[in-house]
Tab-separated table of C-alpha atoms in Angstrom:
chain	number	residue	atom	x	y	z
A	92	UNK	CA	-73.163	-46.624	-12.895
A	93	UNK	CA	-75.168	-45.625	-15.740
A	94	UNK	CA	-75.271	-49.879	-17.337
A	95	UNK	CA	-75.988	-50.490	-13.352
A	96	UNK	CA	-73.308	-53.146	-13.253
A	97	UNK	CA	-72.723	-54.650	-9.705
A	98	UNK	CA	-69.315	-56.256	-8.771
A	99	UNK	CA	-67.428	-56.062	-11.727
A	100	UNK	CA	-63.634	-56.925	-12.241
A	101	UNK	CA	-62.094	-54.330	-13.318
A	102	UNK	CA	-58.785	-53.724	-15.360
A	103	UNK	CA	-55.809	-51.396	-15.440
A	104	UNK	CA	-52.912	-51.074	-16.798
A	105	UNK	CA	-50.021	-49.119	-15.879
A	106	UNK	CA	-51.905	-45.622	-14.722
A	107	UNK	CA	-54.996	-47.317	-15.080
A	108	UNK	CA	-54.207	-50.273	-12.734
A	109	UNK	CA	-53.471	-46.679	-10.144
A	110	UNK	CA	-56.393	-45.632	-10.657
A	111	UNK	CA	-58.111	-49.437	-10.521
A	112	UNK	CA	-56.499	-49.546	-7.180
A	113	UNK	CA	-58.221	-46.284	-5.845
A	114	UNK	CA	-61.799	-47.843	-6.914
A	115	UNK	CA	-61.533	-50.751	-3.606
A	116	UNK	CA	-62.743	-48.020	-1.389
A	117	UNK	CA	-65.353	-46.211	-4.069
A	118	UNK	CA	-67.411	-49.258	-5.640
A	119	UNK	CA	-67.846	-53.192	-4.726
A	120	UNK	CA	-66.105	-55.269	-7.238
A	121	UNK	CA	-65.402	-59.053	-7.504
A	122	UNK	CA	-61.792	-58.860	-8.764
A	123	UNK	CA	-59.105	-56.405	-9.405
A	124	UNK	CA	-57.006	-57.281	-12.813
A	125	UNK	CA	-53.742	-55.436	-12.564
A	126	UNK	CA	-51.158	-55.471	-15.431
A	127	UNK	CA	-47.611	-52.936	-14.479
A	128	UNK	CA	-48.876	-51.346	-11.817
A	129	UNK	CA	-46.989	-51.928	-8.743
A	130	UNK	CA	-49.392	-50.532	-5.492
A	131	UNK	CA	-47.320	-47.721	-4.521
A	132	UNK	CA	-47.267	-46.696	-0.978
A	133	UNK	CA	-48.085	-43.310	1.572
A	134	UNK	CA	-45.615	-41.675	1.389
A	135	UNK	CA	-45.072	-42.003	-2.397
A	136	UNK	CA	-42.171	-44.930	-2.871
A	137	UNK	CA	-41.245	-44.409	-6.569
A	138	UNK	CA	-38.112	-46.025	-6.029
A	139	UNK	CA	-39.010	-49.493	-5.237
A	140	UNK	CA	-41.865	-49.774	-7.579
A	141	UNK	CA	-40.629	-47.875	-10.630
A	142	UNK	CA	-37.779	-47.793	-12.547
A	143	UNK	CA	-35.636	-45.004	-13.318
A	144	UNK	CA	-36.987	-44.368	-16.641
A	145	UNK	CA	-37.940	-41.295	-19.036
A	146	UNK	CA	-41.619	-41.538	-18.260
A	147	UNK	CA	-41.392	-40.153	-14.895
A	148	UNK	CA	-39.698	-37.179	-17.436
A	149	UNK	CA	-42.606	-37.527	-19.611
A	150	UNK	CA	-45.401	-37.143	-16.957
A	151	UNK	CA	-43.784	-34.109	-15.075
A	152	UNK	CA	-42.755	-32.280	-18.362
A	153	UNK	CA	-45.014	-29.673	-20.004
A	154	UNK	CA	-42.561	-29.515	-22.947
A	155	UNK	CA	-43.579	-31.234	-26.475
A	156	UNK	CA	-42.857	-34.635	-26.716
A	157	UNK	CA	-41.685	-34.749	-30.178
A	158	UNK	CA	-37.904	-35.709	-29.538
A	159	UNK	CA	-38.743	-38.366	-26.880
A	160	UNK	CA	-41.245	-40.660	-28.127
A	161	UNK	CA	-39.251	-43.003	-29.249
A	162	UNK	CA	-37.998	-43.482	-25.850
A	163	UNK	CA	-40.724	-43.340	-24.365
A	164	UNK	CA	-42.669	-45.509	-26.717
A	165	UNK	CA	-39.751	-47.965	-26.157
A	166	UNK	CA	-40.064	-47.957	-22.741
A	167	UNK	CA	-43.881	-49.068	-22.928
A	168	UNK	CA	-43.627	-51.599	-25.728
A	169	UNK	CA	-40.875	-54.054	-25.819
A	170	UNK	CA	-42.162	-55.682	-29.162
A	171	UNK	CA	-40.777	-53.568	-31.820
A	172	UNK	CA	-43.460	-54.604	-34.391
A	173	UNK	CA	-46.259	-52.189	-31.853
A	174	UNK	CA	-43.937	-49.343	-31.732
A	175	UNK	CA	-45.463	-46.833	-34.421
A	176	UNK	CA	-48.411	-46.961	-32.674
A	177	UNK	CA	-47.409	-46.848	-29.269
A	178	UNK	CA	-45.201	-43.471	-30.510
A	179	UNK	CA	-48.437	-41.796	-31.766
A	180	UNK	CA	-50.074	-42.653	-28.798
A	181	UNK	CA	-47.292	-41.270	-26.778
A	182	UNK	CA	-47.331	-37.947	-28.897
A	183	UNK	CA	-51.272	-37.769	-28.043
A	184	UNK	CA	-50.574	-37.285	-24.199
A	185	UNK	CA	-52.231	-34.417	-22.840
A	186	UNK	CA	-49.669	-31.724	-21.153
A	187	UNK	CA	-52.416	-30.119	-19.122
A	188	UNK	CA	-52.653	-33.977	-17.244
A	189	UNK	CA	-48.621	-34.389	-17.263
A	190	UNK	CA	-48.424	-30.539	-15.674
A	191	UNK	CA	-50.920	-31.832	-12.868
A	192	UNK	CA	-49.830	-35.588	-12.374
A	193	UNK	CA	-46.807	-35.186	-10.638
A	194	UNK	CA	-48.270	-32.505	-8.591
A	195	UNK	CA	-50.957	-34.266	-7.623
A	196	UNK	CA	-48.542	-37.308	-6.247
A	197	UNK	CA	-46.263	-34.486	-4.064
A	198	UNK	CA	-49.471	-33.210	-2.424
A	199	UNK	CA	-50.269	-36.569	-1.280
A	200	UNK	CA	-53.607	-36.954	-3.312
A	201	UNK	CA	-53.650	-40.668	-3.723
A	202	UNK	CA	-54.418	-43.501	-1.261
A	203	UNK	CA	-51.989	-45.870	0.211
A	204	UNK	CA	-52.479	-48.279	-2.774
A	205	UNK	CA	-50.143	-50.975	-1.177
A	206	UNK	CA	-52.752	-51.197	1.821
A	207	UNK	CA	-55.601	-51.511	0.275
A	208	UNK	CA	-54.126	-53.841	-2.030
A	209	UNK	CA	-53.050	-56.132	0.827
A	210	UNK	CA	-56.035	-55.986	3.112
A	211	UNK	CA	-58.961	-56.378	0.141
A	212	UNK	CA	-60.934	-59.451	0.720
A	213	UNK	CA	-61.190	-59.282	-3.352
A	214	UNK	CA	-59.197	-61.307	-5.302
A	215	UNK	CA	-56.572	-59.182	-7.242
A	216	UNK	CA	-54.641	-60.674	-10.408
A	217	UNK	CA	-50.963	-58.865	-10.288
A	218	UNK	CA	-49.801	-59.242	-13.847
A	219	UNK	CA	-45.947	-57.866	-14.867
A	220	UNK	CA	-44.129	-58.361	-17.734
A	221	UNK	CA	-40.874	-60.522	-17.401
A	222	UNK	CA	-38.944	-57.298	-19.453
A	223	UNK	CA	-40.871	-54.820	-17.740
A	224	UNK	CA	-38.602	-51.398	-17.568
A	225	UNK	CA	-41.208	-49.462	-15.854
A	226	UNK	CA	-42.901	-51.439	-13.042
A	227	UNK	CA	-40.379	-53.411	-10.280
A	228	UNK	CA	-40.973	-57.488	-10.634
A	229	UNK	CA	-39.413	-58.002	-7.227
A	230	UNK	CA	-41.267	-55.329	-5.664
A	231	UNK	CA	-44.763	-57.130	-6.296
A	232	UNK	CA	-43.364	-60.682	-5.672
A	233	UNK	CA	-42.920	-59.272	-1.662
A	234	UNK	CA	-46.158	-57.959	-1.123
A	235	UNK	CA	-47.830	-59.807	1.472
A	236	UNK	CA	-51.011	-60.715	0.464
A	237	UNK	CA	-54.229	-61.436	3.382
A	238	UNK	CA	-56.801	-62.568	0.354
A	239	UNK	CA	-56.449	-64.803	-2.541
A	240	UNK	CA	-54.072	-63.601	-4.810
A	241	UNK	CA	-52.614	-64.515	-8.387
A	242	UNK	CA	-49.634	-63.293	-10.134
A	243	UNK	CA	-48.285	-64.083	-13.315
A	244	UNK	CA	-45.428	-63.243	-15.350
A	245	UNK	CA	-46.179	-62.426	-19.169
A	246	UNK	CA	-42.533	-63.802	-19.769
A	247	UNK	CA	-42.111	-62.056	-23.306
A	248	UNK	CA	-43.698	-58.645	-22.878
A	249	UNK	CA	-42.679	-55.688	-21.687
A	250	UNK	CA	-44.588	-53.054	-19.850
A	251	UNK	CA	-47.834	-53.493	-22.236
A	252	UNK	CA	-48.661	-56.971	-22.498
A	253	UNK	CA	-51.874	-56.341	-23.712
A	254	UNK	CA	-50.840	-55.566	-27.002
A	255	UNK	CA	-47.516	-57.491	-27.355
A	256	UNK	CA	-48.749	-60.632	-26.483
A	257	UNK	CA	-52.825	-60.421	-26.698
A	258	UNK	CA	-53.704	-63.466	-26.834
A	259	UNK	CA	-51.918	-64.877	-23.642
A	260	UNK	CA	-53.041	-61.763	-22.113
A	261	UNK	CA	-56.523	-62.341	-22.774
A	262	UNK	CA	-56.419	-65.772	-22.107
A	263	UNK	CA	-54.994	-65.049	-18.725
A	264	UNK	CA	-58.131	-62.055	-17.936
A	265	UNK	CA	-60.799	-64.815	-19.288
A	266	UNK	CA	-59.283	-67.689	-16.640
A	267	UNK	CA	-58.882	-64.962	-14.132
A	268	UNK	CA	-62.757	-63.605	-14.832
A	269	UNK	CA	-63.989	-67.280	-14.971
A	270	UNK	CA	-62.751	-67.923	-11.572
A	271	UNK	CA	-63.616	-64.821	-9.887
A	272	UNK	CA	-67.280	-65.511	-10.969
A	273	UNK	CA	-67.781	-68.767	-10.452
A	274	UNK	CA	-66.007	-68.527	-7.042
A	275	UNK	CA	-62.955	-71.071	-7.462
A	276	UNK	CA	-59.908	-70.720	-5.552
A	277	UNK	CA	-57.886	-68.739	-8.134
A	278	UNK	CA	-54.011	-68.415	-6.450
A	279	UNK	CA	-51.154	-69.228	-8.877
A	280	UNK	CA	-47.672	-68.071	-8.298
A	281	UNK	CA	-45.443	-69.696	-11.002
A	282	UNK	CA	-41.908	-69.424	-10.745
A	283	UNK	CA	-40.184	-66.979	-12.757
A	284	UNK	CA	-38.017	-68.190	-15.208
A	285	UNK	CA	-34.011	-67.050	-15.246
């Protein structure tokens, strides 16, 4: 608001691509870039989208973090080489947002992400990657779509392509970006590789 930018595309990864999701209804964007972030549904449907990992532990715990981040950091980064980072990072998590997070979720203070998802007349890039141990492949692949939709498969990253891989990652946001712009069809739905 304050740079006065109209129609954006906006990004989010992971907890980010959540809270991407919620923005459909708030602001008018030209196209949603989603990377692990599986639209969850109303009532919450963890167990499709997610999963069974320790960051659902991580989020709901007010406890120090110190003996699970490599775990944790683990989970998010499937490139070793990224992991001393990702670890401080994961030490740097506030507990006053983990103590609310989950909270917020069981009270029902989140929109029906998977709706808005499917009825936006946006386009909406659905990125995953192919070892993903957080966000549910098959669970995105089934969404039925009523707008122009791309997904793609970051076939050697895990959960945070965005720093495994950056350059296909970034080459994938600057073709997506291009298109949305410049108004060109932009579905592609590759085949995932066994």
């Amino acid at each position: 608001n304050k740079l006065d930018i109209k129609e954006p595309v906006v990004v989010g990864h992971s907890l980010g691509g959540h809270i991407a999701m919620e923005l459909i209804i708030k602001y008018d964007m030209k196209g949603l870039f989603l990377v692990g972030a599986p639209p969850l549904k109303k009532p919450i449907n963890s167990e499709e989208c997610f999963h069974e990992n320790v960051i659902l532990d991580m989020l709901s715990s007010e406890e120090s973090l110190e003996d699970k981040e490599n775990l944790i950091a683990t989970a998010f980064c499937s490139n070793e080489s990224f992991l001393p980072q990702v670890k401080k990072d994961v030490l740097r998590t506030d507990s006053e947002f983990r103590k609310h997070f989950m909270e917020s979720f069981e009270k029902g203070k989140y929109s029906n992400e998977k709706a808005l998802v499917e009825n936006t007349s946006i386009p909406v890039f659905h990125g995953v990657g192919r070892y993903d141990n957080i966000a549910v492949l098959e669970y995105i692949k089934e969404m039925d779509f009523k707008h122009e939709v791309s997904q793609h498969y970051f076939y050697r990253a895990g959960h945070s392509p965005q720093i495994e891989y950056t350059k296909q990652f970034n080459k994938r946001l600057d073709k997506f970006a291009y298109k949305v712009f410049k108004g060109i069809r932009v579905k592609y739905v590759p085949k995932v590789k066994k």
